[in-house]
Coordinates of N, CA, C and O in Angstrom, one line a residue:
X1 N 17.7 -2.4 9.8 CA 17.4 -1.1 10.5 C 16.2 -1.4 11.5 O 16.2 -0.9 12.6
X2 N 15.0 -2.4 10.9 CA 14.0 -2.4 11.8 C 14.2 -3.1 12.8 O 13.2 -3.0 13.6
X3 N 15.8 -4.2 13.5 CA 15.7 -4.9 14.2 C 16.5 -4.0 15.5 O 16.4 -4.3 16.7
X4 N 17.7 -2.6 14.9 CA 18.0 -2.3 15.7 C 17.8 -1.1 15.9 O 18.8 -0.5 16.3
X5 N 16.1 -0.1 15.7 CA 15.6 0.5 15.6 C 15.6 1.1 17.1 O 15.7 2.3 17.4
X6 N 15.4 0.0 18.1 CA 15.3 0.3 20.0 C 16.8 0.5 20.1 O 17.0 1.2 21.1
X7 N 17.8 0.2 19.5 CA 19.4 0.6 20.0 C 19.5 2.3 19.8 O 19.9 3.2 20.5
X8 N 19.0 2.4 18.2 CA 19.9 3.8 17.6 C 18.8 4.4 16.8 O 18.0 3.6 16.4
X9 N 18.5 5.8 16.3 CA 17.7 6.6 15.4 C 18.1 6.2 13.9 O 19.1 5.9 13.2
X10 N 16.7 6.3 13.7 CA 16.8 5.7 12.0 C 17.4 6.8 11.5 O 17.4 6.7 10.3
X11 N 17.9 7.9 12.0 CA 18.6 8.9 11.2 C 19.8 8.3 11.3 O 20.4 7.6 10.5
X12 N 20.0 8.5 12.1 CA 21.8 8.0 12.3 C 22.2 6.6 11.7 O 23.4 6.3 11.3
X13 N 21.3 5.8 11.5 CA 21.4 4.4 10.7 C 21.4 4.9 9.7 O 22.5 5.0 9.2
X14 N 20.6 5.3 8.9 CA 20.5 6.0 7.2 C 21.6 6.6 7.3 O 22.3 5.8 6.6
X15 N 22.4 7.4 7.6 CA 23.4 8.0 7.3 C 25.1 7.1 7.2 O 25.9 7.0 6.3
X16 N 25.2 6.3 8.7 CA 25.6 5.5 8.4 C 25.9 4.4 7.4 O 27.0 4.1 6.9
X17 N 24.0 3.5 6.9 CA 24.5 3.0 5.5 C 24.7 3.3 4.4 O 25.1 2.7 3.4
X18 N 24.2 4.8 4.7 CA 24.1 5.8 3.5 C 23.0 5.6 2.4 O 23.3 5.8 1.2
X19 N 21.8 5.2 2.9 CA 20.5 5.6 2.3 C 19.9 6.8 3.1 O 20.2 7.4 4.1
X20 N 18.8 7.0 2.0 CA 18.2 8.1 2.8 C 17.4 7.5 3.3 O 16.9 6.5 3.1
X21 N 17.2 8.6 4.7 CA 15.7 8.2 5.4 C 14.3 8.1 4.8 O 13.4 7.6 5.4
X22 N 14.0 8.7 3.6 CA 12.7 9.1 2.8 C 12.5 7.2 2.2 O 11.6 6.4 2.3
X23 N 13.9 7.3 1.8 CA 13.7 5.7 0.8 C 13.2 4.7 2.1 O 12.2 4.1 1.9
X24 N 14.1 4.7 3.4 CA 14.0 4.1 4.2 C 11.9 4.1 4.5 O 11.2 3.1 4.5
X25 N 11.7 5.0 4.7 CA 10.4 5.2 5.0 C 8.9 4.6 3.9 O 7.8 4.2 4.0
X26 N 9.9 4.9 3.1 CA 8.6 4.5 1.7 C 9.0 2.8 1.5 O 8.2 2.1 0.7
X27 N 10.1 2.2 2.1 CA 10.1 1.4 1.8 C 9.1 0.3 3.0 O 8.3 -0.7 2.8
X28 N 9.6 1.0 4.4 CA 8.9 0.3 5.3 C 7.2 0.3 4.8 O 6.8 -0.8 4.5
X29 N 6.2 1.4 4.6 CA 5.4 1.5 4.0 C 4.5 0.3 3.5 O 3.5 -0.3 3.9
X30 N 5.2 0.1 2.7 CA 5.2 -1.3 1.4 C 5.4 -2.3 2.3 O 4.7 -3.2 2.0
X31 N 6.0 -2.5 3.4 CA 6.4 -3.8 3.9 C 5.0 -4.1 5.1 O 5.0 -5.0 5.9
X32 N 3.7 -3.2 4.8 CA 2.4 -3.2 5.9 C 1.8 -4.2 5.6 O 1.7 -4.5 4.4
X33 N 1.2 -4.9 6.4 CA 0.0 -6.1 6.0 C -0.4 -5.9 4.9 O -0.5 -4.7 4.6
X34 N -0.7 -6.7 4.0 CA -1.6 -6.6 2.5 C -3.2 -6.2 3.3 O -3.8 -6.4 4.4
X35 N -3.5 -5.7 2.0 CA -4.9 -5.5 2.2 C -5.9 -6.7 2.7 O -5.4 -7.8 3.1
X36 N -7.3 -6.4 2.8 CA -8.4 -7.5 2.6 C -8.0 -7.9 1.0 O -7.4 -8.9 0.5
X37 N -8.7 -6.8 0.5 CA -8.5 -7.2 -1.3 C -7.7 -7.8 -1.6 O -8.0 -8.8 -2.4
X38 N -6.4 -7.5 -1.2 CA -5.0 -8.2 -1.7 C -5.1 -9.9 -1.3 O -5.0 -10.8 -2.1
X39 N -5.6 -9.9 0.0 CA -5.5 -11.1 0.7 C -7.0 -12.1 0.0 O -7.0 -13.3 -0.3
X40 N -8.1 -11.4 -0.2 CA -9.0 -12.3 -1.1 C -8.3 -12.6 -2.3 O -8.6 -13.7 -2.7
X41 N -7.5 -11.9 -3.1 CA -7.2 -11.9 -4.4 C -6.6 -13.0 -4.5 O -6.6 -13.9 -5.3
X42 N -5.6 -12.7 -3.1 CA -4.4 -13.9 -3.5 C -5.1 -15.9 -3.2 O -4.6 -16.9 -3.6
X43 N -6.4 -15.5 -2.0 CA -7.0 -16.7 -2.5 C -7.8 -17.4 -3.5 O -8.0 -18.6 -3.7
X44 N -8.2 -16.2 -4.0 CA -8.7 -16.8 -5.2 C -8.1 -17.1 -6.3 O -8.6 -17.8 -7.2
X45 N -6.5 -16.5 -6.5 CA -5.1 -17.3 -7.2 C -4.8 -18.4 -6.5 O -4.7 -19.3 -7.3
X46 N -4.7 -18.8 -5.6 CA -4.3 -20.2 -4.9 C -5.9 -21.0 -5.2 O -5.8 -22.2 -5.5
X47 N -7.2 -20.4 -5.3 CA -7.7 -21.7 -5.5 C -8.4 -22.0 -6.9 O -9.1 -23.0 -7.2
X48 N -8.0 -20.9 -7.6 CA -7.9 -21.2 -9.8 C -6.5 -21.9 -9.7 O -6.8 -23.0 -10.3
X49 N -5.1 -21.9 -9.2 CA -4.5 -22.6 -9.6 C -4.7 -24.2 -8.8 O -4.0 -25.1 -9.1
X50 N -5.5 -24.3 -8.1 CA -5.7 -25.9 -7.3 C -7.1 -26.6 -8.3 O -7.5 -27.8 -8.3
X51 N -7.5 -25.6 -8.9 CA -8.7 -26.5 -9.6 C -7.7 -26.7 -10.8 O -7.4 -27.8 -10.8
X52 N -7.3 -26.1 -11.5 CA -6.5 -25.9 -12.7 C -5.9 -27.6 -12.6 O -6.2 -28.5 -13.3
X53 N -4.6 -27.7 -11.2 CA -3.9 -28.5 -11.2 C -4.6 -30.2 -11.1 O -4.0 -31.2 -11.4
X54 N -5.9 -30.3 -10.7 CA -6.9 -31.0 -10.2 C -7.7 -31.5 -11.4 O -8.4 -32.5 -11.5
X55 N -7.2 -30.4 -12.5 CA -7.8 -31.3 -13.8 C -6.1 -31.6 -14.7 O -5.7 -31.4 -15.9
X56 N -5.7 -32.0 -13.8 CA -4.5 -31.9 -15.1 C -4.0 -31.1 -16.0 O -3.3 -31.4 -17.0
X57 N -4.6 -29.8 -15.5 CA -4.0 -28.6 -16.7 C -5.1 -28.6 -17.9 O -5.1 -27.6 -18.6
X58 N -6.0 -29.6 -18.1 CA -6.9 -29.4 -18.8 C -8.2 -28.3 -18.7 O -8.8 -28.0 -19.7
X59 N -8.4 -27.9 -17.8 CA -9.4 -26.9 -17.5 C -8.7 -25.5 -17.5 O -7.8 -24.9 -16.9
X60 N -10.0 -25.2 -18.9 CA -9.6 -23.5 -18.8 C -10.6 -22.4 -18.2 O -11.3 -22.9 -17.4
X61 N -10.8 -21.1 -18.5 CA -11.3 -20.3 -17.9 C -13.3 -20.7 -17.5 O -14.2 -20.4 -16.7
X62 N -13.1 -21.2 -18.4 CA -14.8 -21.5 -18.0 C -15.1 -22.8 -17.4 O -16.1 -22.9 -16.9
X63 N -14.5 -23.6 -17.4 CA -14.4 -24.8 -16.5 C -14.1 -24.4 -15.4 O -14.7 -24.8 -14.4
X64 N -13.0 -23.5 -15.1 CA -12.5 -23.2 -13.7 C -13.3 -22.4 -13.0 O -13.4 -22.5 -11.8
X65 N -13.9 -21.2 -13.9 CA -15.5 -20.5 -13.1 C -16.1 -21.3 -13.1 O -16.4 -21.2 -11.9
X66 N -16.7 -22.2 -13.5 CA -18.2 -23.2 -13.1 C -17.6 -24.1 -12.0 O -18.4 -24.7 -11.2
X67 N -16.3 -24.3 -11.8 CA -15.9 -25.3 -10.7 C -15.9 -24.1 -9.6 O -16.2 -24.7 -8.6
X68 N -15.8 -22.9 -9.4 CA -15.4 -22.3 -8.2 C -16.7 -22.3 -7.9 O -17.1 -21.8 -6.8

């Protein structure tokens, strides 16, 4: 729907595939840039799992805070 949004109205597409436009809308929503938060969060999962893998799986929660 979002690529042929400049051809036709998202009403007339929703009806056509036969979703609604509400789902349609709450879904676009969800599909917005992540947060800052989201986006720190998810580096600080990518770099607990690079220390993690960097000890061989031997380091656990307090090895891996004193290494960050």
């Amino acid at each position: 729907m979002e690529a042929e949004y400049a051809r036709f109205k998202i009403k007339r597409m929703a009806r056509f595939l036969e979703v609604s436009r509400a789902g349609y809308d709450r879904w676009r929503r969800t599909q917005v840039a992540p947060s800052r938060r989201a986006c720190a969060r998810r580096d600080l999962e990518d770099r607990v799992v690079a220390v993690h893998q960097a000890s061989s799986g031997t380091y656990g929660a307090r090895r891996i805070t004193a290494a960050l």
